[in-house]
């Protein structure tokens, strides 16, 4: 069954610290993997999109990595800010489909 | 930056009633989507729409659901006879291009919270 699993479920860090969020997927065949940020009460916002041939992609302080062989991805946040408090969702697009398959997200809280 | 807008932000409806959720996708986008998120659960795909027809739908999208692009700017989701389990946040999204291996981002609205009483 096509699934996307994320860890940890939730994370608390202090402002200015770095953190890494993990994603494992079983979706196959696979077209691309996306990371979205979802603030409370808002819709998801795209951070990065990586095809199977890309190993890493950055968007400001966000860096995503992808290992298509082990079906793992990570999102690294550098020098966290209070505004980074949100859910970060790993999303996979299966090859040949329009739909996106969402993980449950990691809820990140950045404290001062 | 262009946005996907959804109305209303919150809809309360009696069970068995019809409800229409409205979306205005980004103006030059060609692919449109509806997703839902039941409280505490993952976002789930419902349907995609391209060239005035459904291009893909999930098993959730049964005969009680329909979508329409009534004019050049709006995209609607209709639930014919609502059930308690239809209570969820419904997100509309749009993308410039789509199709099987597209790596175009899907841009999401802020959702309509549907509460069925």
Coordinates of C-alpha atoms in Angstrom, one line a residue:
Chain A
X1 CA 0.0 0.0 0.0
X2 CA 1.3 3.5 -0.9
X3 CA 2.2 5.2 2.4
X4 CA 4.2 8.1 3.7
X5 CA 5.5 7.9 7.3
X6 CA 7.1 10.8 9.2
X7 CA 9.1 11.1 12.4
X8 CA 9.1 12.5 15.0
X9 CA 5.4 13.2 15.4
X10 CA 6.3 16.4 17.3
X11 CA 9.4 18.3 18.2
X12 CA 10.3 21.2 20.4
X13 CA 13.5 23.2 19.8
X14 CA 14.9 26.5 21.0
X15 CA 15.1 29.5 18.7
X16 CA 18.3 29.5 16.7
X17 CA 18.8 25.8 16.8
X18 CA 18.8 23.4 13.9
X19 CA 16.6 20.3 13.4
X20 CA 16.0 17.5 11.0
X21 CA 12.7 15.9 10.2
X22 CA 12.4 12.4 8.7
X23 CA 10.2 10.8 6.0
X24 CA 10.0 7.2 4.8
X25 CA 7.7 6.3 1.9
X26 CA 6.6 3.1 0.2
X27 CA 5.0 4.8 -2.8
X28 CA 6.0 3.1 -6.1
X29 CA 6.5 4.0 -8.8
X30 CA 7.5 7.4 -7.6
X31 CA 7.5 10.7 -9.5
X32 CA 8.6 13.3 -7.0
X33 CA 8.7 14.1 -3.3
X34 CA 7.6 17.4 -1.7
X35 CA 7.8 19.1 1.6
X36 CA 5.1 21.4 2.6
X37 CA 4.7 23.7 5.6
X38 CA 1.3 24.1 7.2
X39 CA 0.6 26.8 9.7
X40 CA -2.3 26.3 12.1
X41 CA -5.6 27.1 10.3
X42 CA -3.9 27.6 7.0
X43 CA -3.4 25.6 3.8
X44 CA -0.1 23.8 3.1
X45 CA 2.6 25.8 1.4
X46 CA 5.2 24.2 -0.9
X47 CA 8.8 24.3 0.3
X48 CA 10.6 21.9 -2.0
X49 CA 10.0 19.5 -4.8
X50 CA 12.6 16.8 -5.7
X51 CA 12.5 14.2 -8.5
X52 CA 14.0 10.8 -8.0
X53 CA 17.3 12.0 -9.6
X54 CA 17.8 14.9 -7.2
X55 CA 19.6 14.3 -3.9
X56 CA 19.2 17.7 -2.3
X57 CA 17.3 20.9 -2.7
X58 CA 17.3 24.1 -0.7
X59 CA 14.9 26.9 -0.1
X60 CA 16.4 29.5 2.2
X61 CA 17.0 27.9 5.6
X62 CA 15.2 24.7 4.5
X63 CA 17.2 21.9 2.9
X64 CA 15.6 18.7 1.8
X65 CA 17.5 15.5 0.9
X66 CA 16.3 12.4 -0.9
X67 CA 17.6 8.8 -1.1
X68 CA 15.4 7.1 -3.7
X69 CA 17.1 3.8 -3.1
X70 CA 16.2 3.6 0.5
X71 CA 13.0 5.6 0.0
X72 CA 13.9 8.2 2.7
X73 CA 13.9 11.9 2.8
X74 CA 14.8 14.5 5.4
X75 CA 14.1 18.2 5.9
X76 CA 16.8 20.2 7.7
X77 CA 15.9 23.5 9.2
X78 CA 18.8 25.8 10.0
X79 CA 18.9 28.6 12.6
X80 CA 15.2 28.1 13.5
X81 CA 12.9 31.1 14.0
X82 CA 9.7 31.4 16.0
X83 CA 7.8 31.6 12.7
X84 CA 9.0 28.1 11.8
X85 CA 6.5 26.8 14.3
X86 CA 4.2 24.8 12.1
X87 CA 3.5 21.3 10.8
X88 CA 5.9 20.0 8.1
X89 CA 4.4 17.5 5.8
X90 CA 6.2 15.0 3.5
X91 CA 4.2 14.5 0.3
X92 CA 4.8 12.0 -2.5
X93 CA 3.5 12.1 -6.0
X94 CA 3.1 8.7 -7.5
X95 CA 4.2 8.3 -11.1
X96 CA 1.3 8.5 -13.5
X97 CA -1.1 10.1 -11.1
X98 CA -2.3 13.6 -10.4
X99 CA -2.9 13.0 -6.7
X100 CA -0.5 13.7 -3.8
X101 CA -0.1 11.3 -0.9
X102 CA 0.4 13.0 2.4
X103 CA 2.2 12.0 5.5
X104 CA 0.8 12.9 8.9
X105 CA 3.3 15.7 9.4
X106 CA 5.8 16.6 12.1
X107 CA 4.5 19.4 14.4
X108 CA 7.4 21.7 15.2
X109 CA 7.4 24.2 18.0
X110 CA 10.2 26.7 18.2
X111 CA 10.5 28.3 21.7
X112 CA 12.3 31.5 22.6
Chain B
X1 CA 1.9 36.6 -5.0
X2 CA -1.3 35.0 -6.5
X3 CA -3.4 32.9 -4.1
X4 CA -6.0 30.3 -4.2
X5 CA -9.0 31.6 -2.3
X6 CA -11.8 29.6 -0.7
X7 CA -15.2 30.6 0.6
X8 CA -16.8 30.3 3.1
X9 CA -14.0 29.8 5.7
X10 CA -16.5 27.8 7.9
X11 CA -19.8 26.2 6.8
X12 CA -22.2 24.6 9.2
X13 CA -24.9 22.4 7.7
X14 CA -27.6 20.0 8.8
X15 CA -27.0 16.3 8.0
X16 CA -28.8 15.4 4.7
X17 CA -28.5 18.9 3.3
X18 CA -26.6 19.8 0.1
X19 CA -23.5 22.0 0.5
X20 CA -21.4 23.8 -2.1
X21 CA -17.8 24.8 -1.4
X22 CA -16.3 27.5 -3.6
X23 CA -12.8 28.1 -4.8
X24 CA -11.1 30.6 -7.0
X25 CA -7.8 29.0 -8.3
X26 CA -4.8 31.0 -9.5
X27 CA -5.9 32.6 -12.7
X28 CA -3.5 31.0 -15.2
X29 CA -3.5 27.6 -13.7
X30 CA -5.0 24.7 -15.7
X31 CA -5.3 21.8 -13.1
X32 CA -7.6 22.0 -10.1
X33 CA -7.9 19.7 -7.1
X34 CA -9.9 19.1 -3.9
X35 CA -8.5 17.5 -0.8
X36 CA -9.9 17.0 2.6
X37 CA -8.5 16.7 6.1
X38 CA -10.5 15.1 8.9
X39 CA -9.5 16.6 12.2
X40 CA -6.3 14.9 13.5
X41 CA -5.8 12.9 10.3
X42 CA -3.7 13.2 7.1
X43 CA -4.7 15.3 4.1
X44 CA -6.5 13.0 1.6
X45 CA -6.9 13.5 -2.2
X46 CA -10.5 13.6 -3.5
X47 CA -10.4 14.7 -7.1
X48 CA -8.4 16.4 -9.9
X49 CA -10.0 18.3 -12.8
X50 CA -8.6 19.4 -16.1
X51 CA -10.0 20.6 -19.3
X52 CA -13.5 20.7 -17.9
X53 CA -13.6 17.1 -16.8
X54 CA -12.5 14.9 -13.9
X55 CA -9.0 13.5 -14.6
X56 CA -8.7 11.4 -11.5
X57 CA -10.7 10.7 -8.3
X58 CA -10.2 8.7 -5.1
X59 CA -12.5 6.1 -3.7
X60 CA -13.8 8.7 -1.2
X61 CA -15.2 10.7 -4.1
X62 CA -18.4 8.7 -4.6
X63 CA -21.7 9.7 -6.2
X64 CA -22.5 12.1 -3.4
X65 CA -19.7 14.4 -4.6
X66 CA -19.5 16.4 -7.8
X67 CA -17.2 19.2 -9.1
X68 CA -17.8 21.9 -11.5
X69 CA -16.1 24.9 -13.1
X70 CA -19.2 27.0 -13.8
X71 CA -17.3 29.9 -15.3
X72 CA -13.7 31.0 -16.0
X73 CA -12.7 31.6 -12.4
X74 CA -14.6 29.5 -10.0
X75 CA -14.2 25.8 -9.1
X76 CA -16.8 24.2 -6.8
X77 CA -17.2 21.0 -4.8
X78 CA -20.8 19.9 -4.1
X79 CA -21.8 17.3 -1.6
X80 CA -25.4 16.2 -2.3
X81 CA -26.6 14.8 1.0
X82 CA -24.1 15.4 3.7
X83 CA -23.3 12.9 6.4
X84 CA -21.7 13.4 9.8
X85 CA -18.5 11.8 8.5
X86 CA -18.2 14.6 5.9
X87 CA -17.1 17.0 8.6
X88 CA -13.6 18.0 7.7
X89 CA -11.4 20.8 6.3
X90 CA -11.7 20.9 2.6
X91 CA -8.8 22.3 0.6
X92 CA -8.8 23.5 -3.0
X93 CA -5.5 23.5 -4.9
X94 CA -4.4 24.5 -8.4
X95 CA -1.3 24.0 -10.5
X96 CA 0.0 25.5 -13.7
X97 CA 0.5 22.0 -15.2
X98 CA -0.3 18.6 -14.1
X99 CA -0.4 15.1 -15.4
X100 CA 1.4 12.0 -14.3
X101 CA 5.0 13.1 -13.8
X102 CA 4.5 16.8 -13.4
X103 CA 6.8 18.4 -10.8
X104 CA 4.7 21.6 -10.7
X105 CA 3.8 22.7 -7.2
X106 CA 0.1 22.5 -6.2
X107 CA -0.9 25.7 -4.5
X108 CA -3.4 25.3 -1.7
X109 CA -6.1 27.6 -0.4
X110 CA -6.7 28.0 3.4
X111 CA -9.6 25.6 3.3
X112 CA -13.3 25.6 4.3
X113 CA -14.1 24.0 7.6
X114 CA -17.3 22.0 7.1
X115 CA -19.2 21.0 10.2
X116 CA -22.2 18.6 9.8
X117 CA -24.7 18.7 12.6

